Amino acid sequence: MPPMTFAEKALARAAGLPATVAGQIVDARPDIALSHDNTAAIARTFYSLGIKKVKHPERLAITLDHAVPAPTTQHAQNHAEVRQFVLEQGVQHAFEVGRGICHQVLSEEAIVLPGETILGADSHTTHFGWLGAFGAGVGRSEMAAIWATDELWLRVPETLKFQLVGDWPAGVTAKDLCLRIIGDLGADGGLYYSIEFAGPALMALSLESRMVIPNMMAEFGAKNSYLPPDQAVFDYLAPKARHPYTPLYPDAGATYAETYTYDVSQLEPLVALPHRVDKVVPVSQVRGTRVQQAFIGTCTNGRLEDLAAAAEVMKGRQVAAGTRLLIIPASSEVLKAAIQQGYIQTFLEAGATIGTPGCGPCMGNHMGVPAPGEVTISSANRNFQGRMGTRDAELYLASPAVVAASAVTGYITNPAELEK
Amino acid sequence: MKFSGRTWKYGDNVNTDVIFPGKYTYTVTDKREMAKHALEDLDAGFAKAVQPGDIIVAGTNWGNGSSREQAVTCLRQAGVTAIVAKSIGRIYFRNAVNDALLPIVCPAAVDAIEHGEVISIDLAEHTVTCAAGTFSFPPLSPSVMAIIDAGGLLEMLRKRLAAEAQG
Ligand code: SF4
């Protein structure tokens, strides 16, 4: 058998084939099919096919997270329809309003395991590469088709490989690495590819930091992304995994379309400028840009270590007059731990506001949408025009510490510059 | 199969949020209503002036971003038949195939086409023809064409389920 990349191996496994090769189209059976608030719309499509029962309801995972708690009657009705579907189909992996963002909750619950395949009706399903799973986003009709037939056509992608070396400088995060890569190669630089990461600088990262990387690769155009699971991942999963699993690793000699080496010791804190995730500059270059809103949350950077980094900046400081700081933990587990650690106390004392775990204003549904003309600095993954619900608002992306420091001064700030 | 249509030409990196704003994703469910918001944050005049048979011409990475299928549905519903682009976001590409909106990747044609001109597309010959010339594009794979020919993924599935029911 010729040497295979991770994607070739994972899709061979998902399709029940001994091997696949990039370019091949296979019928893949996902281990998990993820949907969220969009479940109601998918259910309507599904029932319109004349089918009553999902083929494998135990493979479905459904979270209410995109507009929670419901901001309008229409949203509430949408949630009610999702709950109805969960009951009708006997979906076990179903998570209520307030539990958190789908990618975070499924990671905490270990619903997807190394080597497995998850297809999600959400573009950031690439997230699950953090534990060595094949995660890819699909459309709503495709999700209805998966529910009906338990399979979906997928093209086996070619692969780009990123080798990470060097020591991480203080204040530089996985977010900065992702912004650097996307800034260098463009928002379509990874279009259609499977993106594999490797190297000592990758394995030096905490699991929470690792999650940022495949999550952000959706903004690079990737189909999926992969980090090789190590002992830290296995230890994390040990008390949680519901069944045995077999991690997959790319073969030595597998074919890569391109291999890049990034020395992380050369990185500095970065921001993406409105309205492009690939318009990336050092924080110093936009220092002084006024911000009306600072938002820390989302599936990219709303985890405990992100809140820890923000709390360290906020401790003993106040949010600047004319600026508001919005903190939305990615899950109820994160919120609970942040309360225990005293971070929430720190935020409240600094004048921040805390939202219900979920997506918050990330895609402009509610709970912190900006006014026209306002500037937001956010820890999210996407800064498209109108993304946060307001077309004439500007959106900068950065790591949580930079967002927090900007809340303190009221303008875009590198935390290293704050007085000790 | 051959067809032609009037073009609407846009630049690089047009994302799903400007094709169909996220704020409507849980509130606008009617397909005709979706068409009214097509390209709302990119080209405010589009939704009113678009006509059945029109073709979108775009630069690189058309439809990058969200998995939202409405970004395809709103154009299909408005009567758009094809996207001719330099490259197309991967989920958008899939959604287009699954909703039988032809995704054609043909960078040379995109450079040559003028906004508003009528172009023709020949699927058998894999060519796009505009005033400036004829350009070929790589054929779509047979499994992808089968979905488009069936009228989309769900239509294909309906036919399959009906056939299975007949035994
Ligand atoms: S937090 Fe934002 S990017 Fe993540 S799943 Fe929610 S809406 Fe999508």
Coordinates of C-alpha atoms and ligand atoms in Angstrom, one line a residue:
Chain A
M1 CA 0.0 0.0 0.0
P2 CA 1.5 3.4 -0.9
P3 CA 2.1 5.7 2.1
M4 CA -1.0 7.7 3.1
T5 CA -1.7 11.1 4.6
F6 CA -4.0 11.4 7.6
A7 CA -7.0 12.4 5.4
E8 CA -6.4 9.4 3.1
K9 CA -6.4 7.1 6.0
A10 CA -9.3 8.6 7.8
L11 CA -11.5 8.6 4.8
A12 CA -10.5 5.1 4.0
R13 CA -11.7 4.1 7.4
A14 CA -14.9 6.1 7.1
A15 CA -15.6 4.6 3.7
G16 CA -14.7 1.0 4.7
L17 CA -11.9 0.8 2.2
P18 CA -8.3 -0.5 2.7
A19 CA -6.9 2.7 1.2
T20 CA -7.8 5.9 -0.6
V21 CA -5.8 8.5 -2.6
A22 CA -6.3 12.2 -2.8
G23 CA -8.8 13.1 -5.5
Q24 CA -10.8 9.9 -5.1
I25 CA -14.5 10.4 -4.3
V26 CA -15.8 8.1 -1.5
D27 CA -19.1 7.4 0.3
A28 CA -18.1 8.1 3.9
R29 CA -20.0 7.1 7.0
P30 CA -19.4 9.6 9.8
D31 CA -19.1 8.4 13.4
I32 CA -20.8 11.6 14.5
A33 CA -23.1 14.0 12.6
L34 CA -23.3 17.4 14.3
S35 CA -25.9 20.1 14.0
H36 CA -27.0 23.0 16.2
D37 CA -29.8 25.6 16.1
N38 CA -30.0 24.7 12.4
T39 CA -31.3 21.3 13.3
A40 CA -34.9 22.5 12.8
A41 CA -34.3 23.6 9.2
I42 CA -32.5 20.3 8.5
A43 CA -35.3 18.4 10.1
R44 CA -37.8 20.0 7.8
T45 CA -35.8 19.0 4.8
F46 CA -35.3 15.5 6.3
Y47 CA -39.1 15.0 6.8
S48 CA -39.8 16.3 3.3
L49 CA -38.0 13.3 2.0
G50 CA -40.9 11.2 3.3
I51 CA -38.7 9.5 5.9
K52 CA -39.8 9.2 9.5
K53 CA -36.7 7.8 11.3
V54 CA -33.1 8.8 11.3
K55 CA -31.0 5.8 10.3
H56 CA -28.6 6.0 13.2
P57 CA -29.9 8.5 15.8
E58 CA -27.0 7.4 18.2
R59 CA -24.6 9.1 15.8
L60 CA -26.3 12.5 16.0
A61 CA -25.0 15.3 18.3
I62 CA -27.2 18.4 18.7
T63 CA -26.4 21.5 20.7
L64 CA -28.5 24.6 21.1
D65 CA -25.8 27.3 21.1
H66 CA -26.1 29.8 18.2
A67 CA -28.8 32.1 19.7
V68 CA -29.2 31.2 23.3
P69 CA -31.2 31.9 25.4
A70 CA -33.7 32.7 22.5
P71 CA -33.6 36.4 21.7
T72 CA -36.9 36.5 19.9
T73 CA -40.1 34.4 19.6
Q74 CA -38.9 33.1 16.3
H75 CA -35.7 31.9 17.7
A76 CA -37.6 30.3 20.6
Q77 CA -39.9 28.5 18.1
N78 CA -36.8 27.3 16.3
H79 CA -35.4 25.8 19.5
A80 CA -38.8 24.2 20.3
E81 CA -38.7 22.5 16.9
V82 CA -35.2 21.2 17.6
R83 CA -36.3 19.8 21.0
Q84 CA -39.2 18.1 19.3
F85 CA -36.9 16.5 16.8
V86 CA -34.5 15.3 19.6
L87 CA -37.5 13.6 21.3
E88 CA -39.0 12.1 18.2
Q89 CA -35.6 10.6 17.1
G90 CA -34.4 9.7 20.5
V91 CA -31.1 11.7 20.1
Q92 CA -28.9 11.0 23.2
H93 CA -26.1 13.5 22.5
A94 CA -28.4 16.5 22.8
F95 CA -27.3 19.6 24.8
E96 CA -29.6 22.3 26.0
V97 CA -29.3 26.1 26.0
G98 CA -26.4 27.3 28.2
R99 CA -24.3 24.1 28.0
G100 CA -22.1 25.8 25.5
I101 CA -20.8 25.9 21.9
C102 CA -21.1 22.7 19.9
H103 CA -17.3 22.3 19.2
Q104 CA -16.4 22.9 22.8
V105 CA -19.1 20.8 24.3
L106 CA -18.4 17.8 22.0
S107 CA -14.7 18.2 22.9
E108 CA -15.5 18.2 26.6
E109 CA -17.8 15.2 26.3
A110 CA -15.4 13.2 24.2
I111 CA -18.1 12.4 21.7
V112 CA -15.6 12.2 18.8
L113 CA -12.4 10.2 19.3
P114 CA -9.1 10.1 17.5
G115 CA -9.2 8.5 14.1
E116 CA -13.0 9.0 13.8
T117 CA -14.9 11.1 11.4
I118 CA -17.3 13.9 12.3
L119 CA -19.3 15.8 9.7
G120 CA -21.0 18.9 11.0
A121 CA -23.5 21.4 9.6
D122 CA -21.1 24.1 10.8
S123 CA -18.1 25.4 9.1
H124 CA -15.8 25.1 12.1
T125 CA -16.2 21.4 12.4
T126 CA -12.5 21.4 11.4
H127 CA -12.1 22.0 15.1
F128 CA -12.0 18.2 15.9
G129 CA -8.6 17.9 14.3
W130 CA -7.2 18.9 17.7
L131 CA -7.6 15.3 18.9
G132 CA -6.7 13.7 15.6
A133 CA -10.3 13.2 14.2
F134 CA -11.4 14.0 10.7
G135 CA -13.8 16.9 11.1
A136 CA -15.4 18.7 8.1
G137 CA -18.3 21.1 7.6
V138 CA -21.2 20.2 5.3
G139 CA -24.4 21.9 4.2
R140 CA -27.9 21.5 5.6
S141 CA -29.2 19.3 2.8
E142 CA -26.1 17.1 3.2
M143 CA -26.9 16.7 6.8
A144 CA -30.4 15.6 6.0
A145 CA -29.0 13.1 3.5
I146 CA -26.6 11.8 6.2
W147 CA -29.5 11.4 8.7
A148 CA -31.4 9.5 5.9
T149 CA -28.7 7.3 4.5
D150 CA -25.8 7.4 7.0
E151 CA -23.4 8.3 4.3
L152 CA -22.2 11.2 2.2
W153 CA -20.0 11.7 -0.9
L154 CA -16.6 13.2 0.0
R155 CA -13.6 13.9 -2.1
V156 CA -10.3 12.9 -0.5
P157 CA -8.4 16.1 -0.2
E158 CA -4.8 16.8 -1.0
T159 CA -2.7 17.8 2.1
L160 CA -0.5 20.8 3.2
K161 CA 1.9 20.1 6.0
F162 CA 3.0 22.7 8.6
Q163 CA 6.1 21.8 10.7
L164 CA 6.2 24.0 13.9
V165 CA 9.6 24.6 15.5
G166 CA 11.1 27.0 18.0
D167 CA 10.1 28.2 21.5
W168 CA 6.9 30.2 22.0
P169 CA 7.7 33.8 23.1
A170 CA 5.7 35.2 26.1
G171 CA 2.4 36.7 25.0
V172 CA 2.3 34.8 21.7
T173 CA -0.5 32.3 21.3
A174 CA -1.8 29.7 18.8
K175 CA -4.1 32.4 17.6
D176 CA -1.2 34.5 16.5
L177 CA 0.3 31.5 14.7
C178 CA -2.9 30.9 12.8
L179 CA -3.2 34.6 11.9
R180 CA 0.4 34.6 10.7
I181 CA -0.2 31.5 8.4
I182 CA -3.5 32.9 7.0
G183 CA -1.9 36.3 6.6
D184 CA 1.0 34.9 4.7
L185 CA -0.8 32.5 2.5
G186 CA -4.2 34.1 2.2
A187 CA -7.8 33.2 3.3
D188 CA -7.9 30.8 0.4
G189 CA -4.3 29.5 0.9
G190 CA -5.6 26.2 2.3
L191 CA -8.7 26.0 0.1
Y192 CA -9.9 22.5 -0.2
Y193 CA -6.8 21.0 1.5
S194 CA -6.4 18.9 4.6
I195 CA -4.0 20.8 6.8
E196 CA -1.6 18.7 8.9
F197 CA 0.5 20.1 11.7
A198 CA 3.4 18.6 13.4
G199 CA 6.6 19.4 15.3
P200 CA 7.9 20.2 18.8
A201 CA 6.3 23.6 19.0
L202 CA 2.9 22.0 18.4
M203 CA 3.3 19.3 21.0
A204 CA 4.4 22.0 23.5
L205 CA 1.0 23.6 23.4
S206 CA -1.7 22.9 26.0
L207 CA -4.8 21.0 24.6
E208 CA -6.9 24.2 24.8
S209 CA -4.3 26.0 22.7
R210 CA -4.2 23.1 20.2
M211 CA -8.0 23.5 19.7
V212 CA -7.5 27.0 18.3
I213 CA -5.5 25.7 15.3
P214 CA -7.9 23.4 13.5
N215 CA -10.7 25.7 14.4
M216 CA -9.0 28.6 12.7
M217 CA -8.1 26.5 9.7
A218 CA -11.7 26.9 8.5
E219 CA -10.7 30.5 7.8
F220 CA -7.9 29.2 5.7
G221 CA -10.3 27.4 3.4
A222 CA -9.4 24.0 4.8
K223 CA -11.6 20.9 4.5
N224 CA -10.2 19.5 7.6
S225 CA -7.1 19.9 9.8
Y226 CA -5.1 17.4 11.8
L227 CA -2.9 17.5 14.9
P228 CA -1.3 14.1 15.8
P229 CA -2.7 13.0 19.1
D230 CA -0.1 12.4 21.9
Q231 CA -0.2 11.1 25.5
A232 CA -1.7 14.4 26.7
V233 CA -4.8 13.7 24.4
F234 CA -5.1 10.1 25.5
D235 CA -4.9 11.1 29.2
Y236 CA -7.6 13.7 28.6
L237 CA -9.9 11.2 26.9
A238 CA -9.2 8.3 29.3
P239 CA -11.9 9.0 31.8
K240 CA -14.4 10.2 29.2
A241 CA -14.2 8.0 26.1
R242 CA -17.2 5.7 25.7
H243 CA -15.5 3.1 23.5
P244 CA -12.0 2.1 22.4
Y245 CA -10.5 4.0 19.5
T246 CA -7.5 3.7 17.1
P247 CA -5.6 6.9 16.5
L248 CA -4.4 7.5 13.0
Y249 CA -1.0 8.9 12.0
P250 CA 0.2 9.9 8.5
D251 CA 2.7 7.5 7.0
A252 CA 6.3 8.6 6.5
G253 CA 6.7 9.3 2.8
A254 CA 3.0 10.4 2.3
T255 CA 2.5 12.8 -0.5
Y256 CA 2.1 16.5 0.5
A257 CA 1.1 19.3 -2.0
E258 CA 3.4 21.6 0.0
T259 CA 5.3 21.5 3.3
Y260 CA 6.0 24.7 5.3
T261 CA 8.1 25.2 8.4
Y262 CA 7.1 27.9 10.9
D263 CA 9.5 29.0 13.6
V264 CA 7.2 30.2 16.4
S265 CA 10.0 32.1 18.2
Q266 CA 9.7 34.6 15.4
L267 CA 6.1 35.4 16.0
E268 CA 4.6 38.4 17.8
P269 CA 1.0 39.3 18.9
L270 CA -1.1 40.0 15.8
V271 CA -4.4 41.4 14.8
A272 CA -6.6 40.8 11.7
L273 CA -8.0 44.0 10.3
P274 CA -11.6 44.6 9.2
H275 CA -13.0 42.8 7.1
R276 CA -10.5 40.2 6.2
V277 CA -9.0 37.5 8.4
D278 CA -5.9 37.5 6.1
K279 CA -5.2 41.3 6.5
V280 CA -2.9 40.7 9.4
V281 CA -0.5 43.2 11.1
P282 CA 1.4 43.3 14.4
V283 CA -0.6 44.8 17.2
S284 CA 1.9 47.7 17.3
Q285 CA 0.8 48.8 13.8
V286 CA -2.8 49.5 14.8
R287 CA -2.0 50.7 18.3
G288 CA -4.2 53.5 19.3
T289 CA -7.3 52.4 17.3
R290 CA -10.3 53.3 19.5
V291 CA -12.6 50.3 20.4
Q292 CA -16.1 50.6 21.7
Q293 CA -16.5 46.8 22.4
A294 CA -14.1 44.1 23.4
F295 CA -15.4 40.5 23.1
I296 CA -13.8 37.4 24.6
G297 CA -15.5 34.2 23.8
T298 CA -16.4 31.8 20.9
C299 CA -15.3 28.3 20.0
T300 CA -11.9 29.7 19.0
N301 CA -10.9 31.5 22.2
G302 CA -13.5 31.2 24.9
R303 CA -11.9 28.5 27.0
L304 CA -10.5 28.5 30.5
E305 CA -7.0 29.4 29.6
D306 CA -8.3 32.3 27.4
L307 CA -10.2 33.6 30.4
A308 CA -7.2 33.1 32.5
A309 CA -5.1 35.2 30.1
A310 CA -7.7 37.9 30.1
A311 CA -8.1 37.8 33.9
E312 CA -4.4 38.2 34.3
V313 CA -4.6 41.4 32.3
M314 CA -7.8 42.7 34.0
K315 CA -6.7 42.0 37.5
G316 CA -6.8 45.2 39.5
R317 CA -7.7 47.2 36.4
Q318 CA -10.9 48.7 35.0
V319 CA -12.5 48.7 31.6
A320 CA -11.9 52.1 30.0
A321 CA -14.8 54.6 29.9
G322 CA -16.5 54.5 26.5
T323 CA -15.6 50.8 26.0
R324 CA -17.5 47.7 27.1
L325 CA -16.0 44.3 27.7
L326 CA -18.1 41.3 27.0
I327 CA -17.1 37.8 28.3
I328 CA -18.9 34.7 27.1
P329 CA -17.4 31.4 28.3
A330 CA -17.5 28.7 25.6
S331 CA -19.3 26.3 27.9
S332 CA -20.9 25.9 31.3
E333 CA -17.8 23.8 32.3
V334 CA -15.6 26.8 31.4
L335 CA -17.9 29.1 33.3
K336 CA -17.9 26.9 36.4
A337 CA -14.1 26.7 36.4
A338 CA -13.7 30.4 35.8
I339 CA -15.9 31.1 38.8
Q340 CA -13.8 28.7 40.9
Q341 CA -10.6 30.3 39.8
G342 CA -11.9 33.8 40.6
Y343 CA -11.7 35.0 37.0
I344 CA -15.4 35.9 36.8
Q345 CA -15.0 38.0 40.0
T346 CA -12.0 39.8 38.4
F347 CA -14.0 40.5 35.3
L348 CA -17.0 41.8 37.2
E349 CA -14.9 44.0 39.4
A350 CA -13.3 45.4 36.2
G351 CA -16.7 46.4 34.9
A352 CA -17.1 43.6 32.3
T353 CA -20.4 41.9 31.5
I354 CA -20.8 38.1 31.4
G355 CA -23.0 36.2 28.9
T356 CA -24.6 32.8 28.8
P357 CA -22.3 30.2 27.4
G358 CA -22.9 29.9 23.6
C359 CA -21.9 31.7 20.5
G360 CA -23.1 35.1 21.8
P361 CA -22.7 37.9 19.2
C362 CA -20.1 35.9 17.1
M363 CA -22.5 35.6 14.1
G364 CA -24.6 38.7 14.9
N365 CA -27.6 36.9 16.4
H366 CA -27.8 38.9 19.7
M367 CA -26.1 39.6 23.0
G368 CA -23.6 42.2 22.0
V369 CA -24.1 43.3 18.4
P370 CA -22.3 46.6 17.7
A371 CA -23.9 49.8 16.6
P372 CA -23.1 51.2 13.1
G373 CA -19.7 53.0 13.2
E374 CA -18.5 51.1 16.2
V375 CA -15.3 49.1 16.5
T376 CA -15.1 45.7 18.1
I377 CA -12.0 43.8 19.0
S378 CA -12.8 40.1 19.3
S379 CA -11.2 36.7 20.1
A380 CA -13.4 35.1 17.4
N381 CA -12.2 33.4 14.2
R382 CA -14.1 35.5 11.6
N383 CA -14.3 39.2 10.9
F384 CA -16.3 39.4 7.7
Q385 CA -18.3 42.6 7.0
G386 CA -21.6 42.3 8.8
R387 CA -20.5 39.2 10.7
M388 CA -21.6 40.5 14.1
G389 CA -24.9 41.7 12.7
T390 CA -24.0 45.2 11.7
R391 CA -22.7 46.0 8.2
D392 CA -21.2 49.3 9.1
A393 CA -19.2 48.1 12.1
E394 CA -15.5 47.2 12.1
L395 CA -14.2 44.0 13.6
Y396 CA -10.6 43.2 14.6
L397 CA -9.5 39.7 15.6
A398 CA -6.8 39.0 18.2
S399 CA -5.8 36.8 21.1
P400 CA -7.8 37.1 24.4
A401 CA -4.9 39.0 26.2
V402 CA -4.8 41.6 23.4
V403 CA -8.6 42.0 23.6
A404 CA -8.5 42.4 27.3
A405 CA -5.6 44.9 27.2
S406 CA -7.6 46.9 24.6
A407 CA -10.6 46.9 26.9
V408 CA -8.4 48.4 29.7
T409 CA -7.1 51.3 27.6
G410 CA -10.0 51.7 25.2
Y411 CA -7.8 51.4 22.1
I412 CA -6.0 48.5 20.5
T413 CA -3.1 47.6 22.9
N414 CA -0.4 45.0 23.3
P415 CA -0.7 43.7 26.9
A416 CA 3.1 43.9 27.2
E417 CA 2.7 47.7 27.1
L418 CA 0.4 48.0 30.1
E419 CA 2.1 49.3 33.3
K420 CA 3.1 46.6 35.7
Chain B
M1 CA -26.0 20.9 -22.5
K2 CA -25.6 24.5 -23.5
F3 CA -27.1 27.6 -22.0
S4 CA -26.4 31.3 -21.8
G5 CA -27.1 34.2 -19.4
R6 CA -26.4 37.7 -18.4
T7 CA -23.5 38.1 -15.9
W8 CA -23.0 39.9 -12.6
K9 CA -19.3 40.2 -11.9
Y10 CA -17.7 40.5 -8.5
G11 CA -14.2 40.5 -7.0
D12 CA -12.2 38.2 -4.8
N13 CA -13.1 36.7 -1.4
V14 CA -16.8 37.3 -1.4
N15 CA -17.9 35.5 1.7
T16 CA -21.2 33.9 2.8
D17 CA -22.0 36.7 5.2
V18 CA -22.4 39.2 2.4
I19 CA -24.1 36.7 0.1
F20 CA -26.7 35.9 2.8
P21 CA -26.3 37.7 6.2
G22 CA -26.0 35.6 9.3
K23 CA -28.6 37.6 11.1
Y24 CA -31.3 36.1 8.8
T25 CA -30.2 32.4 9.2
Y26 CA -32.8 31.6 11.8
T27 CA -35.5 34.1 11.0
V28 CA -35.8 33.8 7.2
T29 CA -36.9 30.3 6.3
D30 CA -39.0 31.0 3.1
K31 CA -37.0 30.5 0.0
R32 CA -38.6 33.3 -1.9
E33 CA -37.9 35.5 1.1
M34 CA -34.2 34.3 1.0
A35 CA -33.9 35.5 -2.6
K36 CA -34.9 39.0 -1.5
H37 CA -31.8 39.2 0.7
A38 CA -29.4 37.7 -1.9
L39 CA -26.1 39.6 -1.9
E40 CA -27.6 42.2 0.4
D41 CA -24.4 43.4 2.0
L42 CA -22.4 43.2 -1.3
D43 CA -24.6 44.7 -4.0
A44 CA -27.8 46.2 -2.7
G45 CA -29.2 46.5 -6.2
F46 CA -28.8 42.8 -7.1
A47 CA -31.9 41.2 -5.6
K48 CA -34.3 43.6 -7.4
A49 CA -32.6 43.4 -10.8
V50 CA -31.6 39.8 -11.0
Q51 CA -33.4 37.8 -13.7
P52 CA -33.8 34.0 -14.1
G53 CA -30.9 32.7 -16.2
D54 CA -28.4 35.2 -14.9
I55 CA -24.9 34.0 -14.1
I56 CA -22.5 35.1 -11.3
V57 CA -18.9 35.7 -12.2
A58 CA -16.4 36.0 -9.3
G59 CA -12.8 36.1 -8.4
T60 CA -11.0 33.8 -6.0
N61 CA -12.6 32.1 -3.0
W62 CA -16.3 32.9 -3.8
G63 CA -18.5 31.9 -0.9
N64 CA -15.8 31.3 1.7
G65 CA -16.9 31.2 5.3
S66 CA -20.0 29.8 6.8
S67 CA -21.6 26.5 5.9
R68 CA -24.9 28.2 5.4
E69 CA -26.7 26.7 2.4
Q70 CA -28.9 29.8 2.1
A71 CA -26.0 31.5 0.4
V72 CA -26.6 29.1 -2.5
T73 CA -30.4 28.8 -2.1
C74 CA -31.0 32.6 -2.2
L75 CA -29.2 32.7 -5.6
R76 CA -30.9 29.6 -7.0
Q77 CA -34.2 30.9 -5.9
A78 CA -33.4 34.2 -7.7
G79 CA -32.9 32.2 -10.9
V80 CA -29.1 32.2 -11.0
T81 CA -28.0 29.1 -13.0
A82 CA -24.2 29.1 -12.5
I83 CA -21.2 30.6 -10.7
V84 CA -18.1 31.0 -12.9
A85 CA -15.3 31.8 -10.5
K86 CA -11.5 31.7 -10.1
S87 CA -12.0 29.5 -7.1
I88 CA -14.9 28.6 -4.8
G89 CA -15.0 28.0 -1.0
R90 CA -15.2 24.3 -0.4
I91 CA -18.5 24.1 1.5
Y92 CA -20.0 26.6 -0.9
F93 CA -18.9 24.4 -3.8
R94 CA -20.6 21.3 -2.2
N95 CA -23.7 23.3 -1.4
A96 CA -23.9 24.5 -5.0
V97 CA -23.6 20.9 -6.4
N98 CA -26.2 19.7 -3.9
D99 CA -28.6 22.5 -4.9
A100 CA -27.9 22.0 -8.6
L101 CA -26.3 25.5 -9.0
L102 CA -23.5 24.8 -11.4
P103 CA -20.1 25.7 -9.9
I104 CA -17.5 26.3 -12.6
V105 CA -13.9 27.1 -11.9
C106 CA -12.4 28.9 -14.9
P107 CA -9.9 31.8 -13.9
A108 CA -9.1 32.8 -17.5
A109 CA -12.8 33.3 -18.4
V110 CA -13.3 35.4 -15.2
D111 CA -10.6 37.7 -16.3
A112 CA -12.1 38.0 -19.8
I113 CA -15.7 38.5 -18.9
E114 CA -17.2 42.0 -18.6
H115 CA -19.8 42.8 -16.0
G116 CA -23.3 42.5 -17.6
E117 CA -22.3 40.8 -20.9
V118 CA -24.1 37.6 -21.9
I119 CA -21.9 34.5 -21.9
S120 CA -22.6 30.9 -22.8
I121 CA -21.6 27.7 -21.1
D122 CA -21.3 24.4 -22.9
L123 CA -21.2 21.5 -20.4
A124 CA -20.4 18.8 -23.0
E125 CA -17.4 20.8 -24.3
H126 CA -16.5 22.2 -20.8
T127 CA -16.2 25.7 -22.2
V128 CA -17.3 29.2 -21.3
T129 CA -17.7 31.6 -24.2
C130 CA -17.8 35.4 -23.9
A131 CA -17.0 38.3 -26.2
A132 CA -13.3 38.0 -25.6
G133 CA -13.1 34.3 -26.5
T134 CA -13.8 30.7 -25.5
F135 CA -12.2 29.2 -22.4
S136 CA -12.2 25.6 -21.2
F137 CA -12.6 24.5 -17.6
P138 CA -11.8 21.1 -16.0
P139 CA -14.9 18.8 -16.3
L140 CA -16.8 18.1 -13.1
S141 CA -16.4 14.6 -11.9
P142 CA -19.2 12.1 -13.1
S143 CA -20.5 11.7 -9.5
V144 CA -20.8 15.4 -9.1
M145 CA -22.5 15.8 -12.5
A146 CA -24.9 13.0 -11.5
I147 CA -26.1 15.0 -8.5
I148 CA -26.5 18.2 -10.6
D149 CA -28.3 16.3 -13.4
A150 CA -30.7 14.8 -10.8
G151 CA -31.6 18.4 -9.7
G152 CA -29.6 18.3 -6.5
L153 CA -28.7 15.9 -3.7
L154 CA -32.1 15.8 -2.2
E155 CA -33.8 15.1 -5.5
M156 CA -31.3 12.3 -6.2
L157 CA -32.1 10.9 -2.7
R158 CA -35.8 11.2 -3.3
K159 CA -35.5 9.2 -6.5
R160 CA -33.3 6.6 -4.8
L161 CA -35.7 6.2 -1.9
A162 CA -38.7 5.9 -4.3
A163 CA -36.8 3.2 -6.2
E164 CA -36.0 1.4 -3.0
A165 CA -39.6 1.6 -1.9
Q166 CA -40.6 -0.1 -5.2
G167 CA -38.1 -2.9 -4.3
Ligands
SF4_1 S1 -18.8 30.6 18.3 FE1 -18.9 31.6 16.3 S2 -17.6 30.5 14.9 FE2 -17.9 29.2 16.8 S3 -19.7 27.9 16.3 FE3 -20.5 29.7 17.3 S4 -21.0 31.1 15.6 FE4 -19.7 29.5 14.8

